[in-house]
Amino acid sequence: MIEFVYVRKAKTYGVDSVTRRILIRSLQCYLAFVLTSFCAYVGGYKSAAGFIGSLFFLSDSRFGNILRVYSVLLLVMPLLIHFRLKLGRNALLGGLALLYARYPLFNDLKGISFGLFDTFINLVLGIGPKQGGPSIWHSLSFVFAGMFVASSLSTAQHHGKRNFYFACVALLIFCSFVFVLFIEDGFQDAWKLFIFGNYRDLNLLGYFVIGTFTSVAILMLLSLIVPATPVLDGWVSYPLTFGYSSLLAYTIGNCLLNLFGHQIYGTQPIPVISAILIVVMVTTKNIRKFPFAPLIDDMLNFRQPAKNKSGAA
């Protein structure tokens, strides 16, 4: 989204033209995190002190912690877009290589305690005794990789998908090269450590290399299945809601799990999870039909309400 939407607009109108929208999106991610953490408090998973601490990133929420990462990453995105336009798309691969090269240094700092700020330092840099990831610093690797692949789509109308597949294959080769050179675990062990969250909790290189590789591979597969059209009608539009309105769907799902987690515990997981997914999907798809939903949407986007607009006209 950063490359495909914001960078494309910034090329034409300048970085200032997208800064306001990016900062609003950062605020939306933070508010979604706050709501998720509040639901964890209401659901009995957090104390009042824990909830207040989460507002300042001094404690975790139950689910939705990645929203903290998004909110902070978006704050630095205007600067990143500035350098992306100045240095070109290939600089993204250079930035990715630099991030990967810094992992040994950060691993050596994991044993240092920062006291009250252990959670905050772990969130920002992925160091200290506190476990949990990905950190903001390490997540930049996903940002660089995603922007590099998305940058190939800007020429799709002239060259089809050729540049897209070329960028994907180049990134797959790069990740494979890094894996062979720097990941000491065998492939099967590394895959298990990735699947069960061990790499992620410790902000280890394996999580970001395997995560980037699998994401790009899935993206290539989906590009062969899903038509490249801006709007898809029918039943397909419902599951695609998770992509079109990912922040809303993610927040609704996490809030439901935090509010009703104790009731769900001990039940059959597959039917319950399926029911939650359906509820989230239908709610997200039809959210603007709810009372006051358009007004809330205008407020969250700092837009003048439609009624006032028509009155002013």
Short mmCIF file of N, CA and C in Angstrom, two decimals, residues 1 4 11 30 42 54 65 122 140 166 168 211 222 249:
data_model
loop_
_atom_site.label_atom_id
_atom_site.label_comp_id
_atom_site.label_asym_id
_atom_site.label_seq_id
_atom_site.Cartn_x
_atom_site.Cartn_y
_atom_site.Cartn_z
N MET A 1 0.82 -1.20 0.00
CA MET A 1 0.00 0.00 0.00
C MET A 1 0.86 1.26 0.00
N PHE A 4 2.36 1.46 -3.57
CA PHE A 4 1.37 1.48 -4.62
C PHE A 4 0.46 2.71 -4.54
N LYS A 11 5.04 10.94 -6.11
CA LYS A 11 5.83 11.19 -7.32
C LYS A 11 5.26 12.36 -8.11
N TYR A 30 -3.31 3.40 16.05
CA TYR A 30 -3.16 3.55 17.50
C TYR A 30 -4.50 3.41 18.21
N VAL A 42 -11.82 -5.19 29.66
CA VAL A 42 -13.22 -5.50 29.94
C VAL A 42 -13.42 -7.02 30.01
N SER A 54 -0.43 0.09 28.55
CA SER A 54 -0.43 -0.21 27.12
C SER A 54 -0.65 1.05 26.28
N ASN A 65 -1.09 -6.44 19.13
CA ASN A 65 0.11 -5.67 19.44
C ASN A 65 0.83 -5.17 18.19
N ASN A 122 11.89 -3.23 23.66
CA ASN A 122 11.69 -4.41 22.82
C ASN A 122 10.80 -4.08 21.63
N LEU A 140 10.90 -3.09 9.56
CA LEU A 140 11.27 -2.33 8.36
C LEU A 140 11.68 -3.25 7.22
N PHE A 166 9.60 -10.63 -12.06
CA PHE A 166 11.05 -10.47 -11.96
C PHE A 166 11.44 -10.00 -10.56
N CYS A 168 9.69 -10.36 -7.79
CA CYS A 168 9.39 -11.43 -6.83
C CYS A 168 10.48 -12.50 -6.84
N GLY A 211 9.43 -15.24 6.56
CA GLY A 211 8.19 -14.49 6.40
C GLY A 211 8.15 -13.76 5.07
N LEU A 222 -1.28 -15.97 -5.78
CA LEU A 222 -2.56 -15.27 -5.84
C LEU A 222 -2.69 -14.45 -7.12
N ALA A 249 -11.33 -5.09 10.01
CA ALA A 249 -11.61 -6.51 10.23
C ALA A 249 -10.73 -7.07 11.33
#
